[in-house]
CSV table of C-alpha atoms in Angstrom, one decimal:
chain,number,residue,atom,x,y,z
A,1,UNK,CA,12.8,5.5,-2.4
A,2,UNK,CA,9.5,3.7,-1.4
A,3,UNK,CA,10.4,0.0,0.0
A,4,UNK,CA,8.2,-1.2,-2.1
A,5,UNK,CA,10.3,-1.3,-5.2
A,6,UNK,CA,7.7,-3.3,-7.4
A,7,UNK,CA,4.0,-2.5,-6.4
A,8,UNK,CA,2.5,-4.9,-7.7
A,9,UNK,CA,3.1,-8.4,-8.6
A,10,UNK,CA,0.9,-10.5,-11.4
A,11,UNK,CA,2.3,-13.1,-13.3
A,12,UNK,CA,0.1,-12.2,-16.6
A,13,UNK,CA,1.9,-8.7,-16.4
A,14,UNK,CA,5.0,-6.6,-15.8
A,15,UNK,CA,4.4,-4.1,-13.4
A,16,UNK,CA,7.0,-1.7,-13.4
A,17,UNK,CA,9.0,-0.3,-10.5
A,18,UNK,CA,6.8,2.7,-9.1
A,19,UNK,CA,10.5,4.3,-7.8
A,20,UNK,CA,12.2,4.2,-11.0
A,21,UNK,CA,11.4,7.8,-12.9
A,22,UNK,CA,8.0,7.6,-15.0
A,23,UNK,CA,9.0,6.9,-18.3
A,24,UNK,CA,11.0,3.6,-17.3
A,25,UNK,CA,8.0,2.6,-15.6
A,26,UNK,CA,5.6,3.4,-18.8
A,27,UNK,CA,8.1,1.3,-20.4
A,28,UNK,CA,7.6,-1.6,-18.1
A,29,UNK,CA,3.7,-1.5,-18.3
A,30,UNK,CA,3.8,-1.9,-22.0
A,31,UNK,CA,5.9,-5.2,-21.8
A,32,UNK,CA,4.5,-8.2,-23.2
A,33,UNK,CA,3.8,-10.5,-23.9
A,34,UNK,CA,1.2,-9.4,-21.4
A,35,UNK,CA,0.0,-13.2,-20.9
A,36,UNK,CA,1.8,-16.2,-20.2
A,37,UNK,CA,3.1,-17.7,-22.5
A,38,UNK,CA,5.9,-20.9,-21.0
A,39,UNK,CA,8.8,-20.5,-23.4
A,40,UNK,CA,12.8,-20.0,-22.7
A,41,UNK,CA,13.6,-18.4,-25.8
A,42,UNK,CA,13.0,-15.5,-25.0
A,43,UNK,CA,15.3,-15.6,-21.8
A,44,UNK,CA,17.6,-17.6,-23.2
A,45,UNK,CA,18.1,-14.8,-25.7
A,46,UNK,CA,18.5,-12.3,-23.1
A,47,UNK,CA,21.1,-13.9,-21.1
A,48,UNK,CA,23.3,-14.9,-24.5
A,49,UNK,CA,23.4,-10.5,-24.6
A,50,UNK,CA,24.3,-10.1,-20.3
A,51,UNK,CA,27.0,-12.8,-20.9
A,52,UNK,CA,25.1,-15.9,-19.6
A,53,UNK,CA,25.7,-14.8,-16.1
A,54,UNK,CA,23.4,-18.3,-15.0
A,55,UNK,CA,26.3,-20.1,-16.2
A,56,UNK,CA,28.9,-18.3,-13.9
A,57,UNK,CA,27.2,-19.3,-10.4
A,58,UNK,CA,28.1,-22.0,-8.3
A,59,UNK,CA,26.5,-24.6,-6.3
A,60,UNK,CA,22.9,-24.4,-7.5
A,61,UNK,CA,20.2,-25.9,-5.6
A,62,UNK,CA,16.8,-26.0,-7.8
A,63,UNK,CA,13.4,-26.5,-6.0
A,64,UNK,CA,9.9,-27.3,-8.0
A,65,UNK,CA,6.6,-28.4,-6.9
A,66,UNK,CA,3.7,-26.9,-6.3
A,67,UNK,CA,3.6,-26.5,-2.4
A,68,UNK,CA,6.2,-26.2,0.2
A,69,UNK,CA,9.2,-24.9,-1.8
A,70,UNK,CA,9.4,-22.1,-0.6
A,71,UNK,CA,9.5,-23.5,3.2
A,72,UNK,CA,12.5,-26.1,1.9
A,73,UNK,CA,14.3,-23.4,0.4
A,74,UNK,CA,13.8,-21.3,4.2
A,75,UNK,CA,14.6,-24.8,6.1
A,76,UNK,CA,18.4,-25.3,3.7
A,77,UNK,CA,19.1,-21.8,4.3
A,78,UNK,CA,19.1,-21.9,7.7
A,79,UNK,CA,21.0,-25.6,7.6
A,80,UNK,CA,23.8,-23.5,5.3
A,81,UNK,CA,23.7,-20.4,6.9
A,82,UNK,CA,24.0,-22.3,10.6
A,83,UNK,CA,27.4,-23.7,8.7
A,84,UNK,CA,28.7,-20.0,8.1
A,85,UNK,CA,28.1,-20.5,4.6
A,86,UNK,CA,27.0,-17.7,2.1
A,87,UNK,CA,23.8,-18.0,0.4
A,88,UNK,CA,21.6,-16.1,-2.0
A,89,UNK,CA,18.3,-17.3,-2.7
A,90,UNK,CA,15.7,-16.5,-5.4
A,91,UNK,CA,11.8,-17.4,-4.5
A,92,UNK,CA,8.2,-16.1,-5.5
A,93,UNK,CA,6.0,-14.6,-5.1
A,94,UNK,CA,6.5,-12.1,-2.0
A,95,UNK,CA,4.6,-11.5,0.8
A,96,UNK,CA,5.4,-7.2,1.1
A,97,UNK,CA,8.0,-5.8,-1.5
A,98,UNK,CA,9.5,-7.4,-4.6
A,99,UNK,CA,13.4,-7.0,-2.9
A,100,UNK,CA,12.3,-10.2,-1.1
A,101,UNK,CA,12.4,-12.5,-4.2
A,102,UNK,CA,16.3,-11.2,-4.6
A,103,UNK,CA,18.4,-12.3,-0.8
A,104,UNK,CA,22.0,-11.8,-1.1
A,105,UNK,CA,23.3,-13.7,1.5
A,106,UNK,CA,20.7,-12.6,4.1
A,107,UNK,CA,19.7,-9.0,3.1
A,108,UNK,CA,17.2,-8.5,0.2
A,109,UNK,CA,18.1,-6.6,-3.2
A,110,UNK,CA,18.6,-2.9,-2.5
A,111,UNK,CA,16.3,-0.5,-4.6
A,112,UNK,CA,19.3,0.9,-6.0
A,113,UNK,CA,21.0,-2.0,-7.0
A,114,UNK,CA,17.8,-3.9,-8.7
A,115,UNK,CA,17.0,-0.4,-10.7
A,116,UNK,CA,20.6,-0.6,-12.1
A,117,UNK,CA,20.6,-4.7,-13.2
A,118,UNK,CA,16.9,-4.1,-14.6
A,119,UNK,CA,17.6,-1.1,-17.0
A,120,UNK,CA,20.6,-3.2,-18.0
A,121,UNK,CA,18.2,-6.4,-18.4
A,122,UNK,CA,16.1,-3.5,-20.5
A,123,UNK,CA,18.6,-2.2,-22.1
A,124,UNK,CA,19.7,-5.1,-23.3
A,125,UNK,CA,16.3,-6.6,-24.0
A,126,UNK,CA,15.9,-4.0,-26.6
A,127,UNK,CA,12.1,-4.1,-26.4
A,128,UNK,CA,12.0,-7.5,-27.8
A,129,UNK,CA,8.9,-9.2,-25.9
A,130,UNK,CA,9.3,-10.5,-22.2
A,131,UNK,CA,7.6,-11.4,-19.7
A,132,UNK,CA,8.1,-9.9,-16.0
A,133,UNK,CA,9.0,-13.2,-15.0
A,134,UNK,CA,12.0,-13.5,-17.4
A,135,UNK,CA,12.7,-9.9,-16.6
A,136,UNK,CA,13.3,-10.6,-13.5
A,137,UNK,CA,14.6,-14.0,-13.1
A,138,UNK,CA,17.7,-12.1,-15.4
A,139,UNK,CA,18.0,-9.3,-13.0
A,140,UNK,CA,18.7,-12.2,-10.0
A,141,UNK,CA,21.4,-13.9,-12.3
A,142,UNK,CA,22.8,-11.2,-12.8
A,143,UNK,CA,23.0,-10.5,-9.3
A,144,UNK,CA,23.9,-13.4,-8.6
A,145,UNK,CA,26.6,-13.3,-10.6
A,146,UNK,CA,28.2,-10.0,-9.3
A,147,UNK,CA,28.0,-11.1,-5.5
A,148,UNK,CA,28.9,-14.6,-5.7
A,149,UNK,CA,27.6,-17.1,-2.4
A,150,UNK,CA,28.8,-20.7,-1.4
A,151,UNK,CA,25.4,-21.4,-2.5
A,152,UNK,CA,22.4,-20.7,-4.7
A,153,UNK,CA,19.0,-21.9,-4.2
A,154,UNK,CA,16.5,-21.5,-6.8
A,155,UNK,CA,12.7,-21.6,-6.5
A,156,UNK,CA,11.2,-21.9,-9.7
A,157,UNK,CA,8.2,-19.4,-10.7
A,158,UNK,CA,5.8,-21.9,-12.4
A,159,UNK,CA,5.8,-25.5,-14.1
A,160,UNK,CA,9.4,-26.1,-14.3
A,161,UNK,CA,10.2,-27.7,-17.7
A,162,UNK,CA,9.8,-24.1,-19.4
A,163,UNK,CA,9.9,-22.2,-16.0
A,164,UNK,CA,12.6,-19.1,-16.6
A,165,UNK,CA,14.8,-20.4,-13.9
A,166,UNK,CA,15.4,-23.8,-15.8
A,167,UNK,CA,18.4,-22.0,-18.5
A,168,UNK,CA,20.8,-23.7,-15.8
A,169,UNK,CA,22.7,-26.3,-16.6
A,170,UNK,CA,23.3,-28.8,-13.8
A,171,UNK,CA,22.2,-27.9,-10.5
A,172,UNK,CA,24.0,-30.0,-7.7
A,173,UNK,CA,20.4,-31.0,-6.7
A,174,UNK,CA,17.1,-30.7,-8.2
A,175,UNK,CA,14.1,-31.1,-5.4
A,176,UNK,CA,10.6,-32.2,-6.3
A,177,UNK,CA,8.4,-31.4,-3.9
A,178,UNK,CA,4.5,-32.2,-3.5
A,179,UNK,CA,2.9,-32.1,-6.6
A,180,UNK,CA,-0.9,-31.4,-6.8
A,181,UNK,CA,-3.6,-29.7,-9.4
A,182,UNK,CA,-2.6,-26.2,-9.8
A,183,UNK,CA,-2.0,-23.7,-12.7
A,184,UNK,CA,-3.9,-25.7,-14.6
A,185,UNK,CA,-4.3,-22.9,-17.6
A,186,UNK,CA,-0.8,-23.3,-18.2
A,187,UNK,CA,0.8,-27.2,-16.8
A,188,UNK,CA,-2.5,-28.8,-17.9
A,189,UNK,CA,-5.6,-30.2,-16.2
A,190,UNK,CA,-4.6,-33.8,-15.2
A,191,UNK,CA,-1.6,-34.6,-12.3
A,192,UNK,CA,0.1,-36.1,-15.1
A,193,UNK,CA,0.3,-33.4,-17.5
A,194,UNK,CA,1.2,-31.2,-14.2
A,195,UNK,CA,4.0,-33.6,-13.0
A,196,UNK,CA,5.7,-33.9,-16.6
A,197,UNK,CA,6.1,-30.1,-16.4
A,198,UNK,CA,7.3,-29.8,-13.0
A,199,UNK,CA,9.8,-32.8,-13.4
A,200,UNK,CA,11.5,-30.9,-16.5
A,201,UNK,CA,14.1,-29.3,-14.2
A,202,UNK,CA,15.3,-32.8,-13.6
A,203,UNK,CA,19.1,-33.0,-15.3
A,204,UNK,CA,21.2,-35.7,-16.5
A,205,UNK,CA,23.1,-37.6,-13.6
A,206,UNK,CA,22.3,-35.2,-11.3
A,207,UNK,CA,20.7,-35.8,-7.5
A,208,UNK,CA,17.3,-35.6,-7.0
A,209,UNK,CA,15.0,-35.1,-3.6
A,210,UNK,CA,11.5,-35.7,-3.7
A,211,UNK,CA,9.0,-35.1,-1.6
A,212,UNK,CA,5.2,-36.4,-0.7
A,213,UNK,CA,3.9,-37.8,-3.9
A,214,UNK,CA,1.0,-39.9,-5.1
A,215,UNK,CA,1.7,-43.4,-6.7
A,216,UNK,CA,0.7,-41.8,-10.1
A,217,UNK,CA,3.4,-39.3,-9.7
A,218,UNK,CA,5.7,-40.9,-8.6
A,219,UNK,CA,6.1,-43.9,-11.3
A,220,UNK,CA,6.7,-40.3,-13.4
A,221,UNK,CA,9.1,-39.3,-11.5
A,222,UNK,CA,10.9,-43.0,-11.4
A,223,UNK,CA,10.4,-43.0,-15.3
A,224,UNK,CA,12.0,-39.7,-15.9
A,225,UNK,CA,14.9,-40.0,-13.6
A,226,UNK,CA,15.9,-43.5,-15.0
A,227,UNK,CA,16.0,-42.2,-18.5
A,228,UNK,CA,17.5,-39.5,-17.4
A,229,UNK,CA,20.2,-41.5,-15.2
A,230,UNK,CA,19.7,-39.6,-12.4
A,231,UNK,CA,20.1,-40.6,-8.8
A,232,UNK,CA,16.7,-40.5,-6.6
A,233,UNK,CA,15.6,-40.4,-3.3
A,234,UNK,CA,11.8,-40.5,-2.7
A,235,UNK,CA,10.2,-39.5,0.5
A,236,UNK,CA,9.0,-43.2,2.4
A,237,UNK,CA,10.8,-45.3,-0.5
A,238,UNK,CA,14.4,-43.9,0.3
A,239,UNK,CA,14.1,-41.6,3.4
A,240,UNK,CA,11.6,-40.8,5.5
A,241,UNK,CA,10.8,-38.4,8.6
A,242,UNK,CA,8.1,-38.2,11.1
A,243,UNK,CA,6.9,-36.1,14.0
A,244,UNK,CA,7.5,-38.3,17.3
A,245,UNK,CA,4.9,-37.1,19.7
A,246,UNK,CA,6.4,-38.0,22.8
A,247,UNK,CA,9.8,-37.2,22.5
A,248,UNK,CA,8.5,-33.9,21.1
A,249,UNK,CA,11.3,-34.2,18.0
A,250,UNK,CA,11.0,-35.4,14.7
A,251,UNK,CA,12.6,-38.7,14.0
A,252,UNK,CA,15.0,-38.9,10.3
A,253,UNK,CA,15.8,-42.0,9.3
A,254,UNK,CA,17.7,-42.8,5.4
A,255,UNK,CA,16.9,-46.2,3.8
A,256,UNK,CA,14.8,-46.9,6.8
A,257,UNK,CA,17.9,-47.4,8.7
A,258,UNK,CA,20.4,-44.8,10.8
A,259,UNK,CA,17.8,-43.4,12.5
A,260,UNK,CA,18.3,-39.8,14.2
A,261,UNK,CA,16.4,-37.3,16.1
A,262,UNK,CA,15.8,-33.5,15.4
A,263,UNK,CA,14.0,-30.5,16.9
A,264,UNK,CA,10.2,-29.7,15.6
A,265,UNK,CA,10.7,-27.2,13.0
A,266,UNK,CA,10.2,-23.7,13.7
A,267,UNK,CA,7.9,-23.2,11.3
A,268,UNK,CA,4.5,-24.6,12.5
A,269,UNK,CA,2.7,-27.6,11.0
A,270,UNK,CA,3.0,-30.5,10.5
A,271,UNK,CA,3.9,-30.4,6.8
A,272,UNK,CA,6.8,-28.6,7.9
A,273,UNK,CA,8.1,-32.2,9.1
A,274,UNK,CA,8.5,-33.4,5.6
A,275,UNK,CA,9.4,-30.0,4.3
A,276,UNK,CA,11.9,-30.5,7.0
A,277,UNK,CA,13.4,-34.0,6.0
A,278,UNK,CA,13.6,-33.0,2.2
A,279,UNK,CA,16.2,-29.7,3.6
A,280,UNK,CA,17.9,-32.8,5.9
A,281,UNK,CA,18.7,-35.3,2.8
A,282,UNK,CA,19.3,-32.9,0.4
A,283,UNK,CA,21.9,-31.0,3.1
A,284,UNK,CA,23.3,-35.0,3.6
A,285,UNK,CA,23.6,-35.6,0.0
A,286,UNK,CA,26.2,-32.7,-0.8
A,287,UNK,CA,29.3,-34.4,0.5
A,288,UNK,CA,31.7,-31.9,0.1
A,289,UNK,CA,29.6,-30.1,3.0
A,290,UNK,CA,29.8,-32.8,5.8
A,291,UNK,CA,27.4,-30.3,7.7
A,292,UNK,CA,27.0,-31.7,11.2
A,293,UNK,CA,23.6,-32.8,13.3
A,294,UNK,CA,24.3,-29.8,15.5
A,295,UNK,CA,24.1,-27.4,13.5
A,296,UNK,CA,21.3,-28.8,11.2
A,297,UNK,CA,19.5,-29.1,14.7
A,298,UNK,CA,20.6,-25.3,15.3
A,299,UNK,CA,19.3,-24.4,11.6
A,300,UNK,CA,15.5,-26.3,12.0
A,301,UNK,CA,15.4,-24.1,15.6
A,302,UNK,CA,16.1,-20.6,13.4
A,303,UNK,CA,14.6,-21.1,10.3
A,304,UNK,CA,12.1,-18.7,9.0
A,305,UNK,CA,9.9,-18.1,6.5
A,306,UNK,CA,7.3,-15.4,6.6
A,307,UNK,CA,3.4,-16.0,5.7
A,308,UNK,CA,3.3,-19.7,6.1
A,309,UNK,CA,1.3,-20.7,9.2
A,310,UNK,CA,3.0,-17.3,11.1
A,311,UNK,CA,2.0,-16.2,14.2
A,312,UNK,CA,1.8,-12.4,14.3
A,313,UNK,CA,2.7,-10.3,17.3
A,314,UNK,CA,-0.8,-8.5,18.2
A,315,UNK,CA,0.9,-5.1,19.7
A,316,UNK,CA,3.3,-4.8,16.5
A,317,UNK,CA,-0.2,-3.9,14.7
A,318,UNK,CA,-2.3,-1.2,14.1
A,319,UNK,CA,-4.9,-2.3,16.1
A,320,UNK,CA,-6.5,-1.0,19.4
A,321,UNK,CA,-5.8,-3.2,22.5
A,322,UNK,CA,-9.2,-2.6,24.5
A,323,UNK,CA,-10.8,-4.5,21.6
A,324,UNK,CA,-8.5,-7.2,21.8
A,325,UNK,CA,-8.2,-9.7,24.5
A,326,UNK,CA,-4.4,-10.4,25.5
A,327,UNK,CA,-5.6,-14.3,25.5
A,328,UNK,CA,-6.4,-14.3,21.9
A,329,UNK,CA,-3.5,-15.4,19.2
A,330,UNK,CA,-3.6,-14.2,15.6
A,331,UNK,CA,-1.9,-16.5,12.9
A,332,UNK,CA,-1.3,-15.5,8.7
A,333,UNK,CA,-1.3,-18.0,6.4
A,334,UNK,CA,-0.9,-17.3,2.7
A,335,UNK,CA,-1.7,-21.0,1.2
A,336,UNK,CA,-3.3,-20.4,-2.5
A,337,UNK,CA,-4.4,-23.5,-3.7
A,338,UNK,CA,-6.4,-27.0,-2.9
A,339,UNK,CA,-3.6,-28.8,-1.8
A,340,UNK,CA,-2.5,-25.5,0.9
A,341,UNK,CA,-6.0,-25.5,2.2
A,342,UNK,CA,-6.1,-29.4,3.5
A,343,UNK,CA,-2.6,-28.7,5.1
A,344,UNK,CA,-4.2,-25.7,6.9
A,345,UNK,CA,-7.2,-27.6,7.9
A,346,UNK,CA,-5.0,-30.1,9.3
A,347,UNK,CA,-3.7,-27.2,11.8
A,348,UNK,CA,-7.1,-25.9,12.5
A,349,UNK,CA,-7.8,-29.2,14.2
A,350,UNK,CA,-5.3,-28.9,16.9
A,351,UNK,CA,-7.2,-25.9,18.1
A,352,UNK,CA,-10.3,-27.5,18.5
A,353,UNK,CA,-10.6,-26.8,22.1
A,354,UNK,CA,-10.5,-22.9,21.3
A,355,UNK,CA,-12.8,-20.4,19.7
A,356,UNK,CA,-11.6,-20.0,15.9
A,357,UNK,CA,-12.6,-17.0,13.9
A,358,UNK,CA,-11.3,-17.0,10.4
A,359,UNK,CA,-10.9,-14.7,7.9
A,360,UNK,CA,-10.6,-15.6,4.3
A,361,UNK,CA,-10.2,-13.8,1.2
A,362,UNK,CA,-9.4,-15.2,-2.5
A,363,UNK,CA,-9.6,-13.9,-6.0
């Protein structure tokens, strides 16, 4: 079987498995409906016929926003995993091969094993309409479900309110991170239609993390959570974290007060500092973990999360080395939207003593 167990990934389609024999993956072409359409009907129907396996999973951690959630969902892995606790995670999209999306506790889905759940999740479906998102947001409950972790992190697909991921019912915390103009086809065209959407994973008395925000978003925020009873903590109104350039650590600090020290994050930028300090609360929120400095310090060293500011190891390519001088670096960074671009031209500066070629593609 090719690694590659979905080819291709697009969220107004779902393209089948290109391992799985043909006539499954004809099937899977002729899914629909073909564009999006937000609803969790659909889903919801399909996880009353697998048993609601969402609602057997412990210890959910849910993550919306529209940058940066996947680099909070790398950073609390790492704090967890640093803990010797078991974790699977469910994120999108993925940089080479759809098992990524799927991490049982460390290792991707196996081709085998996401065939199996997704002709069940077919099967089961009974050619009603889908979409490949809801397809495959049941596969990961499902397995989920069958290989149970300590703890489940959740990154939701799009919007949030009617995002596929958002059938559970009362995830320990729910994390906001930066929200900006995106999807705007589907969450609307102004921050505050966007924001209303996003904040719709917010549950009743549960915790909630948020991240960098405007003022605009969050009085939304503030206005959903209070109806909703829900215990905040806002990024510079509850919390906050900053990069301390001499010390060469970044400097945590909750309610202003009870101020402590931590390594730079391993993943580069300095957006990663917040990203960073939303992993650190939310970690010191869950009391039942008690998760010590040290190894939260030993997570932030370790973490990693591939495509975001990455720095790529010249001889692992396919390249040929005369051409290339062994002083030059080469660094991948897969930011898609306005908001991803500023951050990156924030890094750009710092090399502004070097020669910068760049390479840029978009669709």
């Amino acid at each position: 079987m090719s690694n590659n167990f979905l080819n291709v990934v697009h969220k107004e389609k779902y393209i089948g498995p290109n391992t799985i024999e043909i006539s499954l993956e004809k099937r899977l072409e002729q899914l629909h409906p073909k564009k999006i359409d937000l609803s969790l009907n659909r889903i919801k129907n399909l996880l009353a016929k697998l048993n609601n396996p969402q609602n057997k999973i412990k210890n959910i951690i849910h993550i919306a926003g529209t940058n940066g959630k996947g680099s909070v969902l790398a950073f609390l892995k790492a704090f967890l995993k640093s803990g010797n606790y078991s974790v699977n995670t469910y994120s999108s999209p993925h940089l080479l091969n759809f098992n990524e999306r799927i991490n049982l506790n460390g290792k991707n889905i196996s081709n085998e094993y996401l065939e199996k759940i997704l002709k069940l999740c077919e099967k089961k479906n009974n050619d009603l309409p889908i979409t490949f998102f809801e397809m495959t947001t049941a596969a990961a409950f499902i397995a989920f479900k069958e290989n149970p972790a300590d703890y489940t992190i959740l990154e939701t697909g799009l919007g949030g309110r009617l995002d596929a991921t958002n059938v559970i019912k009362k995830p320990i915390v729910s994390i906001i991170n930066e929200i900006s103009i995106d999807h705007t086809n589907f969450l609307g065209t102004t921050l505050k239609q966007i924001a209303k959407e996003k904040c719709g994973i917010i549950k009743k008395n549960c915790l909630v993390v948020v991240g960098s925000q405007s003022q605009e978003v969050k009085t939304i925020i503030k206005k959903k959570t209070e109806k909703l009873k829900s215990h905040t903590f806002i990024y510079n109104d509850d919390w906050s974290v900053k990069k301390d350039t001499s010390l060469n650590k970044i400097i945590y600090s909750n309610n202003k007060k009870n101020k402590e020290t931590f390594p730079l994050p391993n993943l580069k930028g300095n957006h990663q500092v917040i990203n960073a300090g939303i992993a650190i609360k939310t970690i010191k929120l869950i009391k039942e973990l008690n998760l010590k400095n040290n190894l939260i310090k030993k997570g932030i060293k370790n973490v990693e999360w591939k495509g975001r500011l990455q720095k790529i190891q010249i001889n692992t390519l396919n390249l040929s080395i005369d051409r290339i001088s062994k002083k030059w670096e080469l660094w991948f960074d897969g930011g898609h939207n306005k908001s991803a671009s500023y951050v990156l031209s924030e890094s750009l500066k710092s090399w502004k003593n070097k020669d910068l070629y760049l390479i840029f593609g978009m669709l």
